[in-house]
């Protein structure tokens, strides 16, 4: 099967129909109507399949030819999951035997937003006429266009994409339940369900946009990325225009998330919004204090108790621990591009807080230039001048390699290791004077253990980061 070429969807559907067991798994209790059993099955399957958190790569034997890209494999896994789910729903609702492949094409047409194609397929099926291949081709083309939106998502775009896919998969299942229960397509009802999902997507966007501004307002590049993802959802213009305005406002003023979600009544929607926000806060491997605060406020607004929040958090972490490769498909290059911008913002904050110390170091280094010039010309230096030149040379030697080491990956740990080996204070003298005014007490030692003196903070970092402490100094180098 060659994705993108004519017949790729037919191959998946034929394979799913041929491999479908007589009874779906997992099977809900049998004392309910087929409609109720199918709805219970849908809710359970969306979790068991992992679609709540995002599509999962399937373990399939390698096919001849070039291996498709990971994002393509993810999309094909999603299509296979939806095909199996629709066949299970047909069995649970007691739908009579029929041309299942053509019925799946109809459901994928609805999934792709091609309602006119779906109606044409339904008319052919009701009249028991053969379905022309050109209708298959239209469905395949529409579905392939959806796969293109997978590539190149930024970190929050990944979660927005996964959240939208979950809602679409849920919609696909509900459309399948209605179709197999009634035996035909109801266009108005299908449009109504699609409209409800569009509103849910818009609410998800606003929650994730608020989360992206939990610590600081997004940069211009981040705002553009988020707005591009909103456009990629292809929502009806009546919803998209208002959503764009709401998202832009959230970039200027922090979102009162509790008020925004106060009207959510469905327990499923409440859990969905909270779980997607948890995914967004965890997908890059770290969570800030602002994001934790936002999550707590969101849970309060949704009426989710703290114990339930902890359970959902553990479930989310467990999923991505087991399916990290799914996250890496999209976040590795995107995180690298966003990391540079965040690093610059943090560095700028540090430099602004230590501006006076930097200016003092520059003034001291200016004295060093004069002393070095005298030494080069062969002029004799006094003992005091030699002492000052030596101290300032040490300061310069500290500043230059420190900047180089900080710029390297893992440089902070390397810098601290060097400081412990050399037993020197790596802070230049101007920074030592600054840090002496912000002493912090050392942790309490066990009784009877010698307690070292207080240790000074080094460069003042952002509020969410622990300050870098100068290493204990037993002797001065030089």
Short mmCIF file of C-alpha atoms in Angstrom, two decimals, residues 3-460:
data_model
loop_
_atom_site.label_atom_id
_atom_site.label_comp_id
_atom_site.label_asym_id
_atom_site.label_seq_id
_atom_site.Cartn_x
_atom_site.Cartn_y
_atom_site.Cartn_z
CA UNK A 3 0.02 6.24 0.76
CA UNK A 4 -1.11 9.07 -1.49
CA UNK A 5 -1.59 6.93 -4.59
CA UNK A 6 -4.96 5.80 -5.87
CA UNK A 7 -6.33 2.89 -3.88
CA UNK A 8 -4.43 3.44 -0.60
CA UNK A 9 -7.65 3.83 1.41
CA UNK A 10 -9.28 0.89 -0.38
CA UNK A 11 -6.36 -1.30 0.73
CA UNK A 12 -6.81 -0.29 4.38
CA UNK A 13 -10.58 -0.80 4.30
CA UNK A 14 -10.37 -4.19 2.58
CA UNK A 15 -7.74 -5.33 5.06
CA UNK A 16 -9.88 -4.19 8.02
CA UNK A 17 -13.02 -5.92 6.70
CA UNK A 18 -11.13 -9.17 6.02
CA UNK A 19 -9.55 -9.22 9.49
CA UNK A 20 -12.62 -8.11 11.46
CA UNK A 21 -13.70 -10.66 14.11
CA UNK A 22 -17.36 -11.60 14.51
CA UNK A 23 -17.54 -9.97 17.97
CA UNK A 24 -15.88 -6.63 18.80
CA UNK A 25 -13.38 -6.30 21.60
CA UNK A 26 -13.78 -4.96 24.25
CA UNK A 27 -17.43 -6.08 24.45
CA UNK A 28 -19.74 -3.99 26.71
CA UNK A 29 -22.36 -5.68 28.93
CA UNK A 30 -25.11 -7.32 26.91
CA UNK A 31 -28.17 -6.19 28.91
CA UNK A 32 -28.49 -2.87 27.06
CA UNK A 33 -29.74 -1.86 23.64
CA UNK A 34 -27.39 -2.00 20.70
CA UNK A 35 -27.30 1.81 20.59
CA UNK A 36 -26.30 2.05 24.27
CA UNK A 37 -23.73 -0.72 23.91
CA UNK A 38 -22.18 1.04 20.93
CA UNK A 39 -21.90 4.34 22.84
CA UNK A 40 -20.28 2.60 25.81
CA UNK A 41 -17.93 0.80 23.45
CA UNK A 42 -16.96 4.07 21.76
CA UNK A 43 -16.10 5.76 25.06
CA UNK A 44 -13.99 2.80 26.17
CA UNK A 45 -12.26 2.29 22.83
CA UNK A 46 -11.12 5.91 22.57
CA UNK A 47 -9.18 5.36 25.78
CA UNK A 48 -7.97 1.83 25.14
CA UNK A 49 -6.68 2.78 21.67
CA UNK A 50 -4.83 5.81 23.05
CA UNK A 51 -6.77 8.27 20.89
CA UNK A 52 -7.54 10.34 23.99
CA UNK A 53 -3.85 11.30 24.10
CA UNK A 54 -2.96 10.97 20.42
CA UNK A 55 -2.56 8.35 17.69
CA UNK A 56 -0.18 5.48 18.46
CA UNK A 57 2.26 3.84 16.06
CA UNK A 58 1.29 0.26 15.30
CA UNK A 59 3.72 -2.63 15.26
CA UNK A 60 3.35 -3.83 11.68
CA UNK A 61 5.72 -5.85 9.49
CA UNK A 62 7.85 -3.71 7.22
CA UNK A 63 6.56 -3.47 3.67
CA UNK A 64 8.70 -3.58 0.56
CA UNK A 65 10.06 -0.24 -0.55
CA UNK A 66 10.94 2.91 1.37
CA UNK A 67 9.73 3.21 4.96
CA UNK A 68 7.07 5.96 5.18
CA UNK A 69 7.69 8.94 7.43
CA UNK A 70 6.67 8.60 11.07
CA UNK A 71 3.88 11.18 10.76
CA UNK A 72 2.47 9.24 7.79
CA UNK A 73 2.58 6.00 9.80
CA UNK A 74 0.73 7.75 12.64
CA UNK A 75 -2.01 8.91 10.32
CA UNK A 76 -2.40 5.47 8.75
CA UNK A 77 -2.63 3.98 12.25
CA UNK A 78 -5.46 6.41 12.97
CA UNK A 79 -7.31 5.44 9.79
CA UNK A 80 -6.98 1.72 10.59
CA UNK A 81 -8.25 2.31 14.12
CA UNK A 82 -11.29 4.21 12.85
CA UNK A 83 -12.06 1.49 10.29
CA UNK A 84 -11.97 -1.24 12.95
CA UNK A 85 -14.06 0.91 15.28
CA UNK A 86 -16.76 1.43 12.65
CA UNK A 87 -16.96 -2.31 11.95
CA UNK A 88 -17.31 -3.03 15.67
CA UNK A 89 -20.09 -0.43 15.94
CA UNK A 90 -21.92 -2.03 13.02
CA UNK A 91 -21.88 -5.36 14.88
CA UNK A 92 -22.98 -3.85 18.21
CA UNK A 93 -25.90 -1.93 16.72
CA UNK A 94 -27.10 -5.07 14.93
CA UNK A 95 -26.75 -3.53 11.48
CA UNK A 96 -27.73 -5.98 8.75
CA UNK A 97 -25.03 -7.39 6.54
CA UNK A 98 -24.21 -5.06 3.71
CA UNK A 99 -21.43 -3.64 1.59
CA UNK A 100 -19.21 -2.76 4.55
CA UNK A 101 -16.34 -1.35 2.45
CA UNK A 102 -18.66 1.15 0.75
CA UNK A 103 -20.23 2.05 4.10
CA UNK A 104 -16.77 2.78 5.52
CA UNK A 105 -16.03 5.01 2.53
CA UNK A 106 -19.22 6.93 3.36
CA UNK A 107 -18.15 7.41 6.99
CA UNK A 108 -14.68 8.57 5.96
CA UNK A 109 -16.31 11.06 3.59
CA UNK A 110 -18.24 12.50 6.55
CA UNK A 111 -15.04 12.46 8.62
CA UNK A 112 -13.29 14.51 5.90
CA UNK A 113 -16.11 17.04 5.69
CA UNK A 114 -17.20 15.86 2.23
CA UNK A 115 -20.93 15.66 2.99
CA UNK A 116 -21.96 15.91 -0.66
CA UNK A 117 -19.75 12.94 -1.51
CA UNK A 118 -21.20 11.09 1.49
CA UNK A 119 -24.74 11.79 0.28
CA UNK A 120 -23.85 10.54 -3.21
CA UNK A 121 -22.45 7.34 -1.70
CA UNK A 122 -25.55 6.91 0.48
CA UNK A 123 -27.86 7.35 -2.51
CA UNK A 124 -25.98 4.65 -4.43
CA UNK A 125 -26.08 2.28 -1.47
CA UNK A 126 -29.81 2.83 -0.85
CA UNK A 127 -30.52 2.09 -4.52
CA UNK A 128 -28.13 -0.89 -4.39
CA UNK A 129 -26.17 0.54 -7.29
CA UNK A 130 -22.47 0.09 -7.83
CA UNK A 131 -20.36 2.90 -6.40
CA UNK A 132 -18.13 4.55 -9.04
CA UNK A 133 -14.41 4.64 -8.37
CA UNK A 134 -14.32 8.42 -8.75
CA UNK A 135 -16.20 8.75 -5.44
CA UNK A 136 -13.58 6.56 -3.78
CA UNK A 137 -10.91 8.84 -5.22
CA UNK A 138 -12.58 11.95 -3.81
CA UNK A 139 -12.69 10.43 -0.33
CA UNK A 140 -9.06 9.32 -0.54
CA UNK A 141 -7.92 12.79 -1.65
CA UNK A 142 -9.87 14.56 1.10
CA UNK A 143 -8.52 12.19 3.74
CA UNK A 144 -4.93 12.54 2.48
CA UNK A 145 -5.17 16.32 2.85
CA UNK A 146 -5.86 15.86 6.55
CA UNK A 147 -2.62 13.90 6.94
CA UNK A 148 -0.58 16.90 5.78
CA UNK A 149 -1.52 18.89 8.89
CA UNK A 150 0.38 16.40 11.06
CA UNK A 151 3.84 17.52 9.99
CA UNK A 152 5.70 20.40 11.60
CA UNK A 153 3.49 21.03 14.62
CA UNK A 154 5.06 23.05 17.43
CA UNK A 155 4.77 21.77 20.99
CA UNK A 156 1.32 23.19 21.72
CA UNK A 157 0.28 22.47 18.14
CA UNK A 158 0.95 18.79 18.76
CA UNK A 159 -1.50 18.75 21.67
CA UNK A 160 -4.02 20.87 19.81
CA UNK A 161 -3.73 18.48 16.88
CA UNK A 162 -4.15 15.43 19.13
CA UNK A 163 -7.09 17.00 20.92
CA UNK A 164 -8.76 17.79 17.61
CA UNK A 165 -8.12 14.23 16.41
CA UNK A 166 -9.73 12.83 19.55
CA UNK A 167 -12.82 14.98 18.99
CA UNK A 168 -12.90 13.95 15.33
CA UNK A 169 -12.56 10.27 16.25
CA UNK A 170 -15.36 10.65 18.77
CA UNK A 171 -17.45 12.36 16.09
CA UNK A 172 -16.58 9.57 13.62
CA UNK A 173 -17.82 7.00 16.14
CA UNK A 174 -21.05 8.88 16.83
CA UNK A 175 -21.72 9.31 13.12
CA UNK A 176 -21.13 5.57 12.69
CA UNK A 177 -23.55 4.74 15.53
CA UNK A 178 -26.26 6.94 14.00
CA UNK A 179 -25.63 5.62 10.49
CA UNK A 180 -25.69 1.91 11.35
CA UNK A 181 -28.61 2.31 13.80
CA UNK A 182 -30.75 4.12 11.19
CA UNK A 183 -29.43 2.37 8.11
CA UNK A 184 -28.87 5.63 6.22
CA UNK A 185 -27.11 8.99 6.45
CA UNK A 186 -28.91 11.93 8.07
CA UNK A 187 -27.17 15.04 6.76
CA UNK A 188 -28.74 17.57 9.15
CA UNK A 189 -27.97 15.44 12.19
CA UNK A 190 -24.42 14.91 10.92
CA UNK A 191 -23.98 18.67 10.49
CA UNK A 192 -25.33 19.29 13.99
CA UNK A 193 -22.83 16.85 15.49
CA UNK A 194 -20.02 18.46 13.50
CA UNK A 195 -21.04 21.91 14.78
CA UNK A 196 -20.90 20.71 18.38
CA UNK A 197 -17.39 19.36 17.85
CA UNK A 198 -16.32 22.66 16.26
CA UNK A 199 -17.40 24.50 19.43
CA UNK A 200 -15.47 21.99 21.56
CA UNK A 201 -12.35 22.56 19.45
CA UNK A 202 -12.71 26.32 19.88
CA UNK A 203 -12.92 25.90 23.65
CA UNK A 204 -9.84 23.66 23.61
CA UNK A 205 -7.92 26.32 21.65
CA UNK A 206 -8.76 28.98 24.23
CA UNK A 207 -7.66 26.74 27.11
CA UNK A 208 -4.34 25.92 25.43
CA UNK A 209 -3.77 29.56 24.47
CA UNK A 210 -4.29 30.51 28.12
CA UNK A 211 -1.83 27.83 29.18
CA UNK A 212 0.77 29.12 26.71
CA UNK A 213 0.62 32.50 28.51
CA UNK A 214 0.72 31.04 32.02
CA UNK A 215 4.29 32.23 32.70
CA UNK A 216 4.78 35.05 30.22
CA UNK A 217 3.01 36.32 27.17
CA UNK A 218 4.02 34.35 24.07
CA UNK A 219 6.54 35.89 21.72
CA UNK A 220 5.56 37.10 18.27
CA UNK A 221 6.81 33.86 16.67
CA UNK A 222 4.86 31.72 19.16
CA UNK A 223 1.70 33.74 18.57
CA UNK A 224 1.98 33.24 14.83
CA UNK A 225 2.48 29.49 15.34
CA UNK A 226 -0.61 29.23 17.54
CA UNK A 227 -2.74 31.24 15.12
CA UNK A 228 -1.56 29.03 12.24
CA UNK A 229 -2.72 26.00 14.20
CA UNK A 230 -6.12 27.64 14.70
CA UNK A 231 -6.38 28.12 10.93
CA UNK A 232 -5.34 24.49 10.43
CA UNK A 233 -8.43 23.30 12.31
CA UNK A 234 -10.55 24.54 9.37
CA UNK A 235 -13.44 25.54 11.62
CA UNK A 236 -16.58 27.16 10.20
CA UNK A 237 -15.93 30.88 9.67
CA UNK A 238 -18.74 31.78 12.07
CA UNK A 239 -16.71 30.11 14.84
CA UNK A 240 -13.20 30.77 13.54
CA UNK A 241 -13.55 34.58 13.39
CA UNK A 242 -14.63 34.87 17.02
CA UNK A 243 -11.98 32.37 18.08
CA UNK A 244 -9.18 34.35 16.42
CA UNK A 245 -10.24 37.46 18.32
CA UNK A 246 -10.44 35.60 21.63
CA UNK A 247 -6.98 34.06 21.15
CA UNK A 248 -5.42 37.42 20.27
CA UNK A 249 -6.95 38.95 23.41
CA UNK A 250 -5.48 36.14 25.51
CA UNK A 251 -2.04 37.18 24.23
CA UNK A 252 -2.55 40.64 25.74
CA UNK A 253 -4.42 39.82 28.95
CA UNK A 254 -4.31 36.64 30.98
CA UNK A 255 -7.30 34.36 30.58
CA UNK A 256 -9.63 33.84 33.53
CA UNK A 257 -9.88 30.16 32.78
CA UNK A 258 -12.31 29.44 35.61
CA UNK A 259 -14.86 31.84 34.16
CA UNK A 260 -14.24 30.57 30.63
CA UNK A 261 -15.07 26.94 31.42
CA UNK A 262 -17.79 27.61 33.96
CA UNK A 263 -20.50 26.72 31.44
CA UNK A 264 -19.13 23.27 30.60
CA UNK A 265 -21.67 20.71 31.80
CA UNK A 266 -20.66 17.42 30.19
CA UNK A 267 -18.42 15.28 32.44
CA UNK A 268 -16.70 13.88 29.33
CA UNK A 269 -15.89 17.37 28.06
CA UNK A 270 -14.61 18.45 31.47
CA UNK A 271 -12.21 15.54 31.68
CA UNK A 272 -11.20 16.02 28.05
CA UNK A 273 -10.23 19.69 28.50
CA UNK A 274 -8.29 18.96 31.68
CA UNK A 275 -6.47 15.99 30.15
CA UNK A 276 -5.48 17.98 27.07
CA UNK A 277 -4.15 20.81 29.26
CA UNK A 278 -2.14 18.25 31.23
CA UNK A 279 -0.70 16.91 27.98
CA UNK A 280 0.31 20.40 26.88
CA UNK A 281 2.06 21.06 30.18
CA UNK A 282 3.96 17.76 30.05
CA UNK A 283 4.73 17.25 26.39
CA UNK A 284 7.98 19.25 26.43
CA UNK A 285 9.29 17.33 29.45
CA UNK A 286 8.96 20.10 32.02
CA UNK A 287 6.26 22.06 33.80
CA UNK A 288 6.62 25.55 35.23
CA UNK A 289 5.00 26.95 38.36
CA UNK A 290 2.74 29.10 36.16
CA UNK A 291 1.53 26.05 34.27
CA UNK A 292 0.85 24.20 37.53
CA UNK A 293 -1.16 27.15 38.79
CA UNK A 294 -3.12 27.29 35.53
CA UNK A 295 -3.92 23.57 35.74
CA UNK A 296 -5.21 23.95 39.30
CA UNK A 297 -7.42 26.88 38.30
CA UNK A 298 -8.74 24.94 35.31
CA UNK A 299 -9.57 21.95 37.52
CA UNK A 300 -11.39 24.24 39.96
CA UNK A 301 -13.37 25.86 37.15
CA UNK A 302 -14.36 22.44 35.81
CA UNK A 303 -15.29 21.16 39.26
CA UNK A 304 -12.71 18.37 39.19
CA UNK A 305 -11.51 17.39 42.71
CA UNK A 306 -7.80 17.39 43.50
CA UNK A 307 -7.70 13.60 43.87
CA UNK A 308 -9.21 13.17 40.40
CA UNK A 309 -6.72 15.69 39.00
CA UNK A 310 -3.84 13.63 40.39
CA UNK A 311 -5.30 10.46 38.86
CA UNK A 312 -5.60 12.06 35.44
CA UNK A 313 -2.09 13.42 35.74
CA UNK A 314 -0.64 9.98 36.47
CA UNK A 315 -2.61 8.48 33.58
CA UNK A 316 -1.27 11.13 31.21
CA UNK A 317 2.32 10.69 32.34
CA UNK A 318 2.00 6.93 32.01
CA UNK A 319 0.76 7.16 28.44
CA UNK A 320 3.60 9.36 27.21
CA UNK A 321 6.16 7.33 29.12
CA UNK A 322 5.01 4.33 27.07
CA UNK A 323 4.66 6.20 23.76
CA UNK A 324 7.44 8.76 23.87
CA UNK A 325 8.29 8.11 20.22
CA UNK A 326 4.93 9.59 19.23
CA UNK A 327 5.85 12.86 20.94
CA UNK A 328 9.39 12.91 19.53
CA UNK A 329 8.05 12.71 15.97
CA UNK A 330 6.80 16.28 16.28
CA UNK A 331 8.42 17.93 19.28
CA UNK A 332 12.13 17.28 18.68
CA UNK A 333 12.67 19.85 15.91
CA UNK A 334 10.00 22.21 17.21
CA UNK A 335 11.36 22.25 20.75
CA UNK A 336 14.83 23.01 19.42
CA UNK A 337 13.54 26.04 17.53
CA UNK A 338 11.48 27.33 20.45
CA UNK A 339 14.24 26.63 22.97
CA UNK A 340 16.52 29.24 21.43
CA UNK A 341 13.91 31.93 21.90
CA UNK A 342 13.16 30.95 25.50
CA UNK A 343 16.90 30.78 26.26
CA UNK A 344 17.33 34.33 24.96
CA UNK A 345 14.45 35.55 27.13
CA UNK A 346 15.94 33.93 30.25
CA UNK A 347 19.40 35.26 29.46
CA UNK A 348 17.99 38.72 28.92
CA UNK A 349 16.29 38.58 32.34
CA UNK A 350 19.56 37.57 34.01
CA UNK A 351 21.54 40.32 32.28
CA UNK A 352 18.97 42.96 33.20
CA UNK A 353 19.06 41.93 36.86
CA UNK A 354 22.87 42.05 36.90
CA UNK A 355 23.42 45.10 34.73
CA UNK A 356 25.19 47.11 37.43
CA UNK A 357 27.54 44.21 38.18
CA UNK A 358 28.41 43.91 34.49
CA UNK A 359 29.17 47.62 34.29
CA UNK A 360 31.38 47.41 37.37
CA UNK A 361 33.30 44.49 35.82
CA UNK A 362 33.81 46.53 32.66
CA UNK A 363 35.18 49.45 34.65
CA UNK A 364 37.57 47.13 36.51
CA UNK A 365 38.72 45.58 33.24
CA UNK A 366 39.46 49.06 31.90
CA UNK A 367 42.06 49.45 34.68
CA UNK A 368 43.51 46.11 33.58
CA UNK A 369 44.04 47.42 30.04
CA UNK A 370 46.12 50.32 31.39
CA UNK A 371 48.23 48.03 33.58
CA UNK A 372 48.84 45.55 30.75
CA UNK A 373 49.94 48.37 28.45
CA UNK A 374 52.48 49.51 31.04
CA UNK A 375 53.82 45.97 31.44
CA UNK A 376 54.14 45.47 27.68
CA UNK A 377 56.14 48.70 27.35
CA UNK A 378 58.55 47.39 30.00
CA UNK A 379 57.52 49.85 32.69
CA UNK A 380 57.90 48.61 36.23
CA UNK A 381 54.68 47.95 38.14
CA UNK A 382 54.29 48.55 41.81
CA UNK A 383 53.30 45.71 44.12
CA UNK A 384 49.77 47.12 44.33
CA UNK A 385 49.52 47.36 40.52
CA UNK A 386 50.77 43.79 40.09
CA UNK A 387 48.17 42.60 42.64
CA UNK A 388 45.35 44.47 40.86
CA UNK A 389 46.43 43.18 37.44
CA UNK A 390 46.58 39.60 38.73
CA UNK A 391 43.12 39.76 40.32
CA UNK A 392 41.58 41.33 37.23
CA UNK A 393 43.22 38.77 34.92
CA UNK A 394 41.67 36.03 37.05
CA UNK A 395 38.30 37.78 36.77
CA UNK A 396 38.57 37.98 32.97
CA UNK A 397 39.64 34.34 32.80
CA UNK A 398 36.54 33.47 34.81
CA UNK A 399 34.12 35.51 32.72
CA UNK A 400 35.16 34.30 29.24
CA UNK A 401 35.16 30.51 29.84
CA UNK A 402 32.05 30.80 31.98
CA UNK A 403 30.14 32.34 29.07
CA UNK A 404 31.45 29.67 26.72
CA UNK A 405 30.56 26.84 29.08
CA UNK A 406 27.10 28.25 29.77
CA UNK A 407 26.42 28.28 26.04
CA UNK A 408 27.13 24.55 25.71
CA UNK A 409 24.50 21.86 26.40
CA UNK A 410 24.73 20.82 30.05
CA UNK A 411 27.22 23.65 30.60
CA UNK A 412 25.90 24.62 34.01
CA UNK A 413 26.68 21.20 35.48
CA UNK A 414 30.11 21.23 33.85
CA UNK A 415 30.86 24.66 35.29
CA UNK A 416 29.94 23.57 38.82
CA UNK A 417 32.08 20.44 38.48
CA UNK A 418 35.11 22.53 37.46
CA UNK A 419 34.51 24.87 40.38
CA UNK A 420 34.57 21.99 42.86
CA UNK A 421 37.79 20.60 41.41
CA UNK A 422 39.66 23.93 41.35
CA UNK A 423 38.27 25.21 44.68
CA UNK A 424 37.76 28.69 43.32
CA UNK A 425 34.86 31.09 43.35
CA UNK A 426 33.77 31.36 39.73
CA UNK A 427 31.95 34.63 40.28
CA UNK A 428 33.88 37.69 39.07
CA UNK A 429 34.58 40.15 41.86
CA UNK A 430 31.82 42.56 40.86
CA UNK A 431 29.30 39.73 41.09
CA UNK A 432 30.69 38.59 44.45
CA UNK A 433 29.89 42.01 45.85
CA UNK A 434 26.37 41.76 44.44
CA UNK A 435 25.73 38.27 45.78
CA UNK A 436 27.04 39.16 49.24
CA UNK A 437 23.89 41.24 49.74
CA UNK A 438 21.60 38.23 49.10
CA UNK A 439 22.80 35.52 51.42
CA UNK A 440 20.71 32.39 51.85
CA UNK A 441 20.88 30.02 54.82
CA UNK A 442 22.32 26.58 54.29
CA UNK A 443 20.08 23.55 54.83
CA UNK A 444 19.84 22.34 58.40
CA UNK A 445 22.49 19.71 59.10
CA UNK A 446 21.99 16.72 61.39
CA UNK A 447 22.81 17.31 65.04
CA UNK A 448 26.52 17.01 65.72
CA UNK A 449 27.52 17.71 62.11
CA UNK A 450 29.70 20.80 61.47
CA UNK A 451 27.56 23.41 59.72
CA UNK A 452 29.30 25.43 56.99
CA UNK A 453 28.83 29.15 56.78
CA UNK A 454 26.13 30.73 54.60
CA UNK A 455 26.54 30.41 50.87
CA UNK A 456 25.95 33.37 48.56
CA UNK A 457 23.65 33.26 45.59
CA UNK A 458 25.22 33.75 42.22
CA UNK A 459 23.52 35.27 39.20
CA UNK A 460 19.94 36.13 39.99
#
